[in-house]
Coordinates of C-alpha atoms and ligand atoms in Angstrom, one line a residue:
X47 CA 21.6 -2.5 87.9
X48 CA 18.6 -1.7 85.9
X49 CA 15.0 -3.0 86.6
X50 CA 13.9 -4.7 83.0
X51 CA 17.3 -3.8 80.9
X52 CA 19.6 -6.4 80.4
X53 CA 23.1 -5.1 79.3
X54 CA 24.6 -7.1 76.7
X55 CA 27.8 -9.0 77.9
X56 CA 31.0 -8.1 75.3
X57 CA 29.8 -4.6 74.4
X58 CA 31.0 -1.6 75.0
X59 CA 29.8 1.8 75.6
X60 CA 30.1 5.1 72.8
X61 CA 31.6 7.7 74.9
X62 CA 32.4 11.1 74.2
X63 CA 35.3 13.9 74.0
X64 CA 35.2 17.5 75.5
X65 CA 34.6 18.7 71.9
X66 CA 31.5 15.9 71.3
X67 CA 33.3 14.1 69.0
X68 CA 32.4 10.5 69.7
X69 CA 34.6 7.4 70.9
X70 CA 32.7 4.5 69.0
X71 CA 34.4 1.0 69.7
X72 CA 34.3 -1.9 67.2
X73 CA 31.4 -3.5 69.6
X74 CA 29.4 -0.3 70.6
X75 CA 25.9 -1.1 73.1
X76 CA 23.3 0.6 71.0
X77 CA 20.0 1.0 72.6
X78 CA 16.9 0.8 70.6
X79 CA 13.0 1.1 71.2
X80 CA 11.0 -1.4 69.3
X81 CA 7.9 1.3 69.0
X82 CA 4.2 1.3 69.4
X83 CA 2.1 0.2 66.1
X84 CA 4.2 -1.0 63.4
X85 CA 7.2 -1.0 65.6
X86 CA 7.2 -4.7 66.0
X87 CA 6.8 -4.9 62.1
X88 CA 9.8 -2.5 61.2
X89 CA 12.1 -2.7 64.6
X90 CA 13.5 -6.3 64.1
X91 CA 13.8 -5.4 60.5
X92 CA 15.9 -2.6 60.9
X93 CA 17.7 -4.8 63.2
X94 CA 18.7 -7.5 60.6
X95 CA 19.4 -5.2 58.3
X96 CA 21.4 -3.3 59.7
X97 CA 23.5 -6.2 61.3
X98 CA 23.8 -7.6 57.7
X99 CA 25.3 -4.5 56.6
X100 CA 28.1 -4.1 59.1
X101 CA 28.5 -8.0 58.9
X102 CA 29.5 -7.2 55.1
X103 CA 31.4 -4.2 55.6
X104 CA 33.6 -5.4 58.6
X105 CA 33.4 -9.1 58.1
X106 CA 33.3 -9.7 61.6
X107 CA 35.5 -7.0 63.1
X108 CA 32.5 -4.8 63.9
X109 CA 29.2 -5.6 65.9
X110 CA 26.4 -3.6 67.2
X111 CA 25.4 -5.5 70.5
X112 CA 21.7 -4.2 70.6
X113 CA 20.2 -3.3 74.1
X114 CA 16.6 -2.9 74.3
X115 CA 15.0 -0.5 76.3
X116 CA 11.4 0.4 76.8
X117 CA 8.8 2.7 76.1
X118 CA 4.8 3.0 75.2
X119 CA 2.9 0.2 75.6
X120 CA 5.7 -2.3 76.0
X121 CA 7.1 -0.2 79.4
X122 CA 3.4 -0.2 80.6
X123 CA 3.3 -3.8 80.3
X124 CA 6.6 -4.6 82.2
X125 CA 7.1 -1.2 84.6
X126 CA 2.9 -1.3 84.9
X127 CA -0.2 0.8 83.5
X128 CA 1.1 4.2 84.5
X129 CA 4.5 3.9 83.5
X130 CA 4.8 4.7 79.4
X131 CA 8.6 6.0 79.9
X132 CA 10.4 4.6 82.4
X133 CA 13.3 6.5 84.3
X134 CA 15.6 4.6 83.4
X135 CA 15.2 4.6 79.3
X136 CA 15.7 8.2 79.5
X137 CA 19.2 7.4 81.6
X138 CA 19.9 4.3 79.1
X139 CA 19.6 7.0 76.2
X140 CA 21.7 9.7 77.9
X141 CA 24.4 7.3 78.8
X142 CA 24.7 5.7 75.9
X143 CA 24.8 8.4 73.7
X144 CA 23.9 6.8 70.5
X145 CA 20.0 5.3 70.1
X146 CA 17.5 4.1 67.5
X147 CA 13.9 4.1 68.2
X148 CA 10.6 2.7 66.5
X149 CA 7.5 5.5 66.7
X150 CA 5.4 5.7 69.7
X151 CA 1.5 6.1 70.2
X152 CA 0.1 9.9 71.4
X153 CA -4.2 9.9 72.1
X154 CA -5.3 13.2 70.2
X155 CA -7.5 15.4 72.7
X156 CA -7.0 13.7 76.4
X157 CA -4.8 11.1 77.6
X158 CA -0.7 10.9 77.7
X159 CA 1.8 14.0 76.1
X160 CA 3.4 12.4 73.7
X161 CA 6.1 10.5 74.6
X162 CA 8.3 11.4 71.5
X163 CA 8.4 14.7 72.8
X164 CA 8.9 14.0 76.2
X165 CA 12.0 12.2 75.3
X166 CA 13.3 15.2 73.1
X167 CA 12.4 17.5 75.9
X168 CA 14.1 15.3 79.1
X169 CA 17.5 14.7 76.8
X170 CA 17.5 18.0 75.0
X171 CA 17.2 16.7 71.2
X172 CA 17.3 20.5 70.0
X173 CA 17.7 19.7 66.4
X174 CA 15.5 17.2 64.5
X175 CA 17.5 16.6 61.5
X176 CA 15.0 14.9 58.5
X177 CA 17.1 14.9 55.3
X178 CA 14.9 14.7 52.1
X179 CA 16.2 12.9 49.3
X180 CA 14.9 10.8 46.1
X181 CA 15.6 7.3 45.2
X182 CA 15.4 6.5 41.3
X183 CA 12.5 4.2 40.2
X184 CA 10.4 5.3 43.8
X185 CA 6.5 6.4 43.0
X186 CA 6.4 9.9 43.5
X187 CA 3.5 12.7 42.9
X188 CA 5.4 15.0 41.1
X189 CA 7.3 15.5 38.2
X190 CA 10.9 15.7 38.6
X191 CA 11.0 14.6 42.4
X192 CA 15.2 14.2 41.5
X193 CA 14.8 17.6 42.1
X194 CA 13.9 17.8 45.6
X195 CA 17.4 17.3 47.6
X196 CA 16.8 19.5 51.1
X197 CA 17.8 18.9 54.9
X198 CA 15.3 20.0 57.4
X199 CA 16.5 21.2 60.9
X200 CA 13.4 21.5 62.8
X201 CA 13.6 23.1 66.3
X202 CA 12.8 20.6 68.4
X203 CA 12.4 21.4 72.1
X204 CA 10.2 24.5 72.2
X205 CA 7.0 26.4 70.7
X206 CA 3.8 24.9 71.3
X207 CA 5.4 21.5 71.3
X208 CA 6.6 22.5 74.6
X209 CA 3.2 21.3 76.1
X210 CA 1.8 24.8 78.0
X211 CA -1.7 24.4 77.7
X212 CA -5.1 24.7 79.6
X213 CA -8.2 22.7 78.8
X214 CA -11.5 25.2 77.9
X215 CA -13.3 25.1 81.1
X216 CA -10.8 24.5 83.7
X217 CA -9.8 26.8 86.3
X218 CA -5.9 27.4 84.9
X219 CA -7.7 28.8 81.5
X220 CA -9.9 30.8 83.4
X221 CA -7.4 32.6 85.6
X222 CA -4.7 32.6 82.8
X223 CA -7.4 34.4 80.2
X224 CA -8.6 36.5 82.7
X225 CA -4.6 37.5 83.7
X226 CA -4.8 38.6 79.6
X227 CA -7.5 40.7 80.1
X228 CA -7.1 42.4 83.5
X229 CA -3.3 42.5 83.5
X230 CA -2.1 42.6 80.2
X231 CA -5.1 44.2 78.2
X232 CA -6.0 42.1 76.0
X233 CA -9.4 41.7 74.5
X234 CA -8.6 39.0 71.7
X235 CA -9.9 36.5 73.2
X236 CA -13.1 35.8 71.2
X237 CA -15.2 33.3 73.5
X238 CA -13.3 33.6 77.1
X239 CA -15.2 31.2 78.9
X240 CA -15.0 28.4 76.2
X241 CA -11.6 28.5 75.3
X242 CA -8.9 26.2 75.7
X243 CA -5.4 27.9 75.8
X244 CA -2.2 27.3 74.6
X245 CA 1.5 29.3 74.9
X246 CA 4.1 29.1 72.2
X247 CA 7.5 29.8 73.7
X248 CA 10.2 31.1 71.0
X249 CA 13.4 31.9 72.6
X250 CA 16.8 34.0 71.4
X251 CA 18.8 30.8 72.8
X252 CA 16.5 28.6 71.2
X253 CA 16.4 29.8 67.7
X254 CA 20.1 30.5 67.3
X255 CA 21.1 26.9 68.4
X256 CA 19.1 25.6 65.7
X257 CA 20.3 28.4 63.0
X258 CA 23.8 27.3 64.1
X259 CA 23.5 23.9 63.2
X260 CA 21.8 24.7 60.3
X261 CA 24.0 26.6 58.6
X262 CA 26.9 25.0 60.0
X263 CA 25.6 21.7 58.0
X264 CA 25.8 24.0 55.2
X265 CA 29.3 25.0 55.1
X266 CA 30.2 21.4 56.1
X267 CA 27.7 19.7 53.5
X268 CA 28.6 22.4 50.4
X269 CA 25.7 23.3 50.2
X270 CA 24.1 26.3 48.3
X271 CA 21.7 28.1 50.8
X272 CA 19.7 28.4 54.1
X273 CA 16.2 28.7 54.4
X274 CA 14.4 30.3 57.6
X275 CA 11.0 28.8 57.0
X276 CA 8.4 31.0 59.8
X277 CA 4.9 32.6 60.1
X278 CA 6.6 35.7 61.1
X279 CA 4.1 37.5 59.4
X280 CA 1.6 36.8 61.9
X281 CA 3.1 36.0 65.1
X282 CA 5.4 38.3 65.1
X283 CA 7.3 37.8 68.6
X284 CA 7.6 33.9 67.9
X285 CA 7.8 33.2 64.3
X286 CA 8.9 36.9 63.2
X287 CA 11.4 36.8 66.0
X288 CA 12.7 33.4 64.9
X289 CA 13.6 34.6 61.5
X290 CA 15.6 38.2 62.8
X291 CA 17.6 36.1 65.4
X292 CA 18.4 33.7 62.5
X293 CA 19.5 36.6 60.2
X294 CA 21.4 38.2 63.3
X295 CA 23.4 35.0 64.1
X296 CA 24.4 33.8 59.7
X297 CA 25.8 37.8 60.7
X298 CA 27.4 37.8 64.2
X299 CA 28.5 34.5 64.0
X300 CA 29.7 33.1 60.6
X301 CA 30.5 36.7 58.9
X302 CA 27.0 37.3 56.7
X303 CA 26.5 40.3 54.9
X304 CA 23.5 41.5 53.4
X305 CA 22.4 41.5 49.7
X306 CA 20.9 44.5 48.5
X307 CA 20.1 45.8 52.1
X308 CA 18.8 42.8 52.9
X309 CA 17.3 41.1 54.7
X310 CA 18.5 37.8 52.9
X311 CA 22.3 37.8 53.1
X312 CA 25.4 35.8 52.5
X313 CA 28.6 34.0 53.6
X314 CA 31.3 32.6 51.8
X315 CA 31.7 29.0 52.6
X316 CA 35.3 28.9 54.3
X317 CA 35.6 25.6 53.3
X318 CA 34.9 25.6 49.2
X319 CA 34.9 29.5 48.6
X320 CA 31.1 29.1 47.6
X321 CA 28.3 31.6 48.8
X322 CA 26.0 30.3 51.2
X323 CA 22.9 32.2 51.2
X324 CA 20.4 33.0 53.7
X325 CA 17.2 33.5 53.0
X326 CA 13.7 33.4 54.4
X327 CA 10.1 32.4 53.1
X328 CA 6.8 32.1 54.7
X329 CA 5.7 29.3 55.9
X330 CA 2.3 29.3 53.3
X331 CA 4.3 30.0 50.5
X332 CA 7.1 27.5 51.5
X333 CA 4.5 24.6 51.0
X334 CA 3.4 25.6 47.7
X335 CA 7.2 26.7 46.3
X336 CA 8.6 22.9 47.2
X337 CA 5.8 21.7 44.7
X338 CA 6.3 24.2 42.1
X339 CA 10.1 25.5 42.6
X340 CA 12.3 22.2 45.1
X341 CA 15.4 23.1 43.6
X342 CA 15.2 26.4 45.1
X343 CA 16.0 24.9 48.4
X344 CA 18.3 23.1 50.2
X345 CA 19.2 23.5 54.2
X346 CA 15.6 24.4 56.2
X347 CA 15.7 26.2 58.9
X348 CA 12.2 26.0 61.3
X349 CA 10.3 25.9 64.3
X350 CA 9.0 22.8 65.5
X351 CA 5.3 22.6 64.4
X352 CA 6.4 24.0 60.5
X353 CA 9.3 21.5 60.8
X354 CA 6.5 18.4 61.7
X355 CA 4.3 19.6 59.0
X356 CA 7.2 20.4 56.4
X357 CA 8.4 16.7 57.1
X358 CA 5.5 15.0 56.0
X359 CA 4.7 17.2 52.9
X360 CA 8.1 16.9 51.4
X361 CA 8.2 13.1 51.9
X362 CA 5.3 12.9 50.1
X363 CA 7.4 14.1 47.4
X364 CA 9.8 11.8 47.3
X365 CA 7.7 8.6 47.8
X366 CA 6.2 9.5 51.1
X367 CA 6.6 8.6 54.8
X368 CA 7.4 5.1 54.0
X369 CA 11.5 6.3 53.5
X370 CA 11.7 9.5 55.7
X371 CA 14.3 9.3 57.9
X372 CA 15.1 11.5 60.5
X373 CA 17.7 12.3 63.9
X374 CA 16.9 13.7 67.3
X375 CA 20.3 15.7 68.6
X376 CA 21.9 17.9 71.5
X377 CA 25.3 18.4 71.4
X378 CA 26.0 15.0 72.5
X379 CA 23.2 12.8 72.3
X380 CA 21.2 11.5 69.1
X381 CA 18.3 9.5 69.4
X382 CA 17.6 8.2 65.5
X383 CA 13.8 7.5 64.8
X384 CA 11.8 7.5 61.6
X385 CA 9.5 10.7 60.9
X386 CA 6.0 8.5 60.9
X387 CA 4.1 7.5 63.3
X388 CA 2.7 4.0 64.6
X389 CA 0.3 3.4 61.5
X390 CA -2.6 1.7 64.0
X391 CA -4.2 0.5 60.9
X392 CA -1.2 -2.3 59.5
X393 CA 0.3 -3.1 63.1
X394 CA 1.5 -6.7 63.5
X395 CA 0.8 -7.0 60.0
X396 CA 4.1 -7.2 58.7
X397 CA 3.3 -4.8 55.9
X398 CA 4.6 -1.6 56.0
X399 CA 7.9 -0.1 54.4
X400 CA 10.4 -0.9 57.2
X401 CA 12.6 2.0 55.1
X402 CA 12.1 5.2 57.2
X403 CA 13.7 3.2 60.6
X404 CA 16.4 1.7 58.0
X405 CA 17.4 5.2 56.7
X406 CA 17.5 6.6 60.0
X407 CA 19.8 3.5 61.1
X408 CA 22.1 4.8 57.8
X409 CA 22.5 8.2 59.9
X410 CA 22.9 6.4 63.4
X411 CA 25.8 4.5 61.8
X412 CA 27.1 7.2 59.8
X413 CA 26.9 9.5 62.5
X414 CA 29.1 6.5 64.3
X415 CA 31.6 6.9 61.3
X416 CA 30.9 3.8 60.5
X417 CA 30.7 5.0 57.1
X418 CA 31.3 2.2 54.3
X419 CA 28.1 -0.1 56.7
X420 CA 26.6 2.9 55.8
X421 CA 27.0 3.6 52.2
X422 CA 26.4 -0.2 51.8
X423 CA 22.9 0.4 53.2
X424 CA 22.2 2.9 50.9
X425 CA 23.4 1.5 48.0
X426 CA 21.4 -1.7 49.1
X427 CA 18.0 0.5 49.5
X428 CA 18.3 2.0 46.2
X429 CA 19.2 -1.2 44.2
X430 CA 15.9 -3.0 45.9
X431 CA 13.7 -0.3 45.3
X432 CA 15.4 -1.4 41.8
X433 CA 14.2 -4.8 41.9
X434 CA 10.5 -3.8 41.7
X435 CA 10.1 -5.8 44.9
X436 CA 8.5 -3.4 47.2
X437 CA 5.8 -2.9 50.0
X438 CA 2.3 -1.7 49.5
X439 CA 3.1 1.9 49.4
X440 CA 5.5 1.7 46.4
X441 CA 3.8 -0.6 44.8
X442 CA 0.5 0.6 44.6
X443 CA 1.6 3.1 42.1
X444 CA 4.6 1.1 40.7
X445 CA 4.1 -0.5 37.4
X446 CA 5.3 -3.7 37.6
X447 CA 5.7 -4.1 40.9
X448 CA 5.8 -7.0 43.2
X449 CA 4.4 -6.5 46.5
X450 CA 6.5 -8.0 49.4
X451 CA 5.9 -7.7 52.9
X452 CA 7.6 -5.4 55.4
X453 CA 10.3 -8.6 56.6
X454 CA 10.4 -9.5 52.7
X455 CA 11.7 -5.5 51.6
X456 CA 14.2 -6.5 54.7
X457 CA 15.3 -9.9 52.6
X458 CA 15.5 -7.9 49.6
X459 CA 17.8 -5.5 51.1
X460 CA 20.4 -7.9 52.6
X461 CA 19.9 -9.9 49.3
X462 CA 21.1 -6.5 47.2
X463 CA 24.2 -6.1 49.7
X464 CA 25.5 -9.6 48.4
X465 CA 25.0 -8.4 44.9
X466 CA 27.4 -5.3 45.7
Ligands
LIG230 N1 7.9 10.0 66.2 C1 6.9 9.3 66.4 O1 6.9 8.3 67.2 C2 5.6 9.6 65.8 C3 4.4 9.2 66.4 N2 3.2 9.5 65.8 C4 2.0 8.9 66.4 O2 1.6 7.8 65.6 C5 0.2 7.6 65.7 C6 -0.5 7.5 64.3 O3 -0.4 8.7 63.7 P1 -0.9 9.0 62.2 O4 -1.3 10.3 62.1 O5 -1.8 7.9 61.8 O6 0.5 8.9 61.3 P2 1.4 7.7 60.8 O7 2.6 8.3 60.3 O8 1.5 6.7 61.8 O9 0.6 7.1 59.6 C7 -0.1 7.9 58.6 C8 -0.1 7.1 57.3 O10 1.2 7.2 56.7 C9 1.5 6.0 56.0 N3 2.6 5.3 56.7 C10 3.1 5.5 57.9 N4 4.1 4.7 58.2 C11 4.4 4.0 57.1 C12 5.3 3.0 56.7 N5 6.3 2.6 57.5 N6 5.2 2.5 55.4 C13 4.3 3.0 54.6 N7 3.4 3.9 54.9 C14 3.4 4.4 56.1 C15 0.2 5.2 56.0 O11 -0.5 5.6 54.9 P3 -1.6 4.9 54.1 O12 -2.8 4.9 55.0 O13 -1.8 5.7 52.8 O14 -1.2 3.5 53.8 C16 -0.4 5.6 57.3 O15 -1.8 5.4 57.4 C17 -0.3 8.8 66.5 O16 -0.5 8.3 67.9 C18 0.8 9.8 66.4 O17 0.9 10.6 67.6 C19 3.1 10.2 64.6 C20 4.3 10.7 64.0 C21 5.6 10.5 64.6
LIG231 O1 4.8 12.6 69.1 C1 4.0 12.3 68.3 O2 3.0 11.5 68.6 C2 4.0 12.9 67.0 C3 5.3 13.5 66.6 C4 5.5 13.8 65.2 O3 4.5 13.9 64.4 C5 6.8 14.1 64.7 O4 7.7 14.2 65.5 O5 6.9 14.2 63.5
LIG232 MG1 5.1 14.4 62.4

């Protein structure tokens, strides 16, 4: 049926109801994409580990029957040169409902779009869900680090992610500078004939999808408040926009009123009675208020290049990139993938932290309801970063630390399950 995927025999598929709640068997296909870069280091690892958690939590009555599927460099070798993400991984991925992936390579300046976004863009992954939390005894650069505990819902399928742009020189900049100035009247741009050009769609429809979840996480998660995180400021009909249609929807749609005229507001969770409110910040300020003020903040709100940036900054926080989780979700679909990137440098090495793709797989499976596999995976993370016995990133500012490889963090992990 497919060219280069082999469906595992004795597994079934997730499916879903009319109200996108899932249907997850005892032995659910799961498709997964080992990654460019260190995704042959922290793939199989995530793969062991998590099979050693729902081994321990089930014993036996629940399996994940892994199906890979291809993209990056791995689909060019198989599908050939020119084929990076191959028709049928997208379909594999909307059919199955319920994926993991490893990181994949994008060429800065020329070359491929990324593929990461591609994928968001082909299954609609609206929401990129990165929660940021600390784990006692990790390295951090600040102080109290316990006290950063926030969710970031990044917009994920639009602004200048969505891949308008025209190389300086080419005829499409030309015409499309020269449709500023003739048609539009617009002088701002400083050097016409050597500039590249880019568009950053925001849209109504866009924004309050995102908000929705956002604050709909809240009420569900108890938690304290909302933050629209923009550069409204500045780009007023993008950014500025982004953080009125928030506002107008925590109103129109889940009862907000304002506080002192506003335009931060509240709502009264429906399900604990709290106040839940909605706020904004600007973007500038946001970065330097996480390092000074993180308890401030909780549910994050943003557009997709703050949300990429925001991601990376707050889990430096907490340890850094090493354990930063994250979710790619429509309505229906959710593709789980850590928030870094291939790490050129240690690929094949069998070196990095393997814990970003493991905490991600702790949302796939809790987002499966496989719940006690996945408190058993976080309980298991937190008691080996316990042990001392941790990769290069921790233990390079770890007293006391012995340094273990990327498959040896993995051994550590299913060795701290059995001690539960
Ligand atoms: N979703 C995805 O697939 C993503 C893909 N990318 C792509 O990845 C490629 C490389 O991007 P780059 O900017 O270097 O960013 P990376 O996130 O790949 O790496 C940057 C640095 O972060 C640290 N790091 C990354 N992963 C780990 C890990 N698992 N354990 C410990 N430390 C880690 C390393 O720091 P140190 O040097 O201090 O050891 C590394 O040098 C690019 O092609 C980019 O487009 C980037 C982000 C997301
Ligand atoms: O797609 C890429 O190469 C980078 C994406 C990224 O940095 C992210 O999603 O956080
Ligand atoms: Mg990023």
């Amino acid at each position: 049926m497919y060219q280069h995927v082999t469906v595992p025999e004795g597994g079934q598929k997730i499916t879903a109801n009319a109200d996108a709640t899932l249907n997850v068997p005892d032995q659910p296909i799961i498709p997964f994409i080992e990654g460019d870069g260190v995704g042959v280091d922290i793939t199989p690892v995530m793969l062991q580990v998590v099979d050693a958690a729902v081994e321990k939590a089930y014993g036996g009555a629940r399996k994940i029957h892994w199906m890979e599927v291809y993209a990056g460099a791995k689909a060019a070798r198989l599908y050939g040169p020119e084929v990076s993400l191959p028709l049928e991984t997208v379909q594999v991925l909307k059919d199955y409902l319920v994926s993991i992936k490893g990181p994949l390579t994008t060429p800065v300046g020329g070359g491929i779009r990324s593929l990461n976004v591609t994928l968001r863009q082909e299954l609609d992954l609206y929401v990129c869900l990165r929660p940021v939390q600390y784990f006692d005894g990790v390295p951090s650069p600040v102080k109290e680090p316990h006290k950063v505990d926030m969710v970031i819902f990044r917009e994920n399928s639009e602004d200048i992610y969505a891949g308008i742009e025209f190389e300086a020189g080419s005829d499409s900049a030309r015409r499309l500078i020269k449709f500023l100035q003739d048609e539009l009247g617009s002088k701002k741009v400083r050097f016409p004939e050597t500039s590249g050009v880019g568009v950053k769609p925001v849209s109504q429809e866009g924004t309050e999808r995102l908000v929705r979840k956002a604050i709909q996480y809240a009420i569900d998660n108890d938690k304290p408040s909302v933050t629209l995180v923009h550069k409204g400021n500045i780009m007023k009909f993008t950014e500025g926009a982004f953080r009125d249609w928030g506002y107008g929807l925590a109103q129109k749609e889940f009862g907000a009123t304002l506080i002192d005229g506003g335009p931060w507001c509240r709502l009264t969770n429906p399900r604990t009675g709290r106040t839940i409110t909605i706020k904004d910040v600007i973007a500038d300020a946001f970065l330097q208020q996480i390092i000074l003020r993180p308890a401030e903040y909780s549910v994050i709100a943003t557009l997709n290049l703050n949300g990429d940036y925001i991601s990376d900054a707050l889990a430096a926080q907490v340890g850094g990139i090493g354990i930063a989780p994250g979710a790619n979700m429509s309505d229906s679909i959710a593709v789980f993938e850590a928030t870094h990137g291939t790490a050129p440098k240690y690929a094949g090495k069998d070196y990095v932290n393997p814990g970003s793709e493991i905490l991600s797989a702790e949302m796939m499976l809790r987002h499966m309801g496989w719940t006690e596999a996945a408190d058993l995976l976080l309980a298991s993370m937190g008691r080996a970063i316990l042990t001392k016995k941790v990769t290069y990133d921790f233990a390079r500012l770890m007293e006391g630390a012995i340094q273990v490889s990327c498959s040896g963090f993995g051994k550590v992990m299913i060795e701290q399950m059995d001690e539960a």
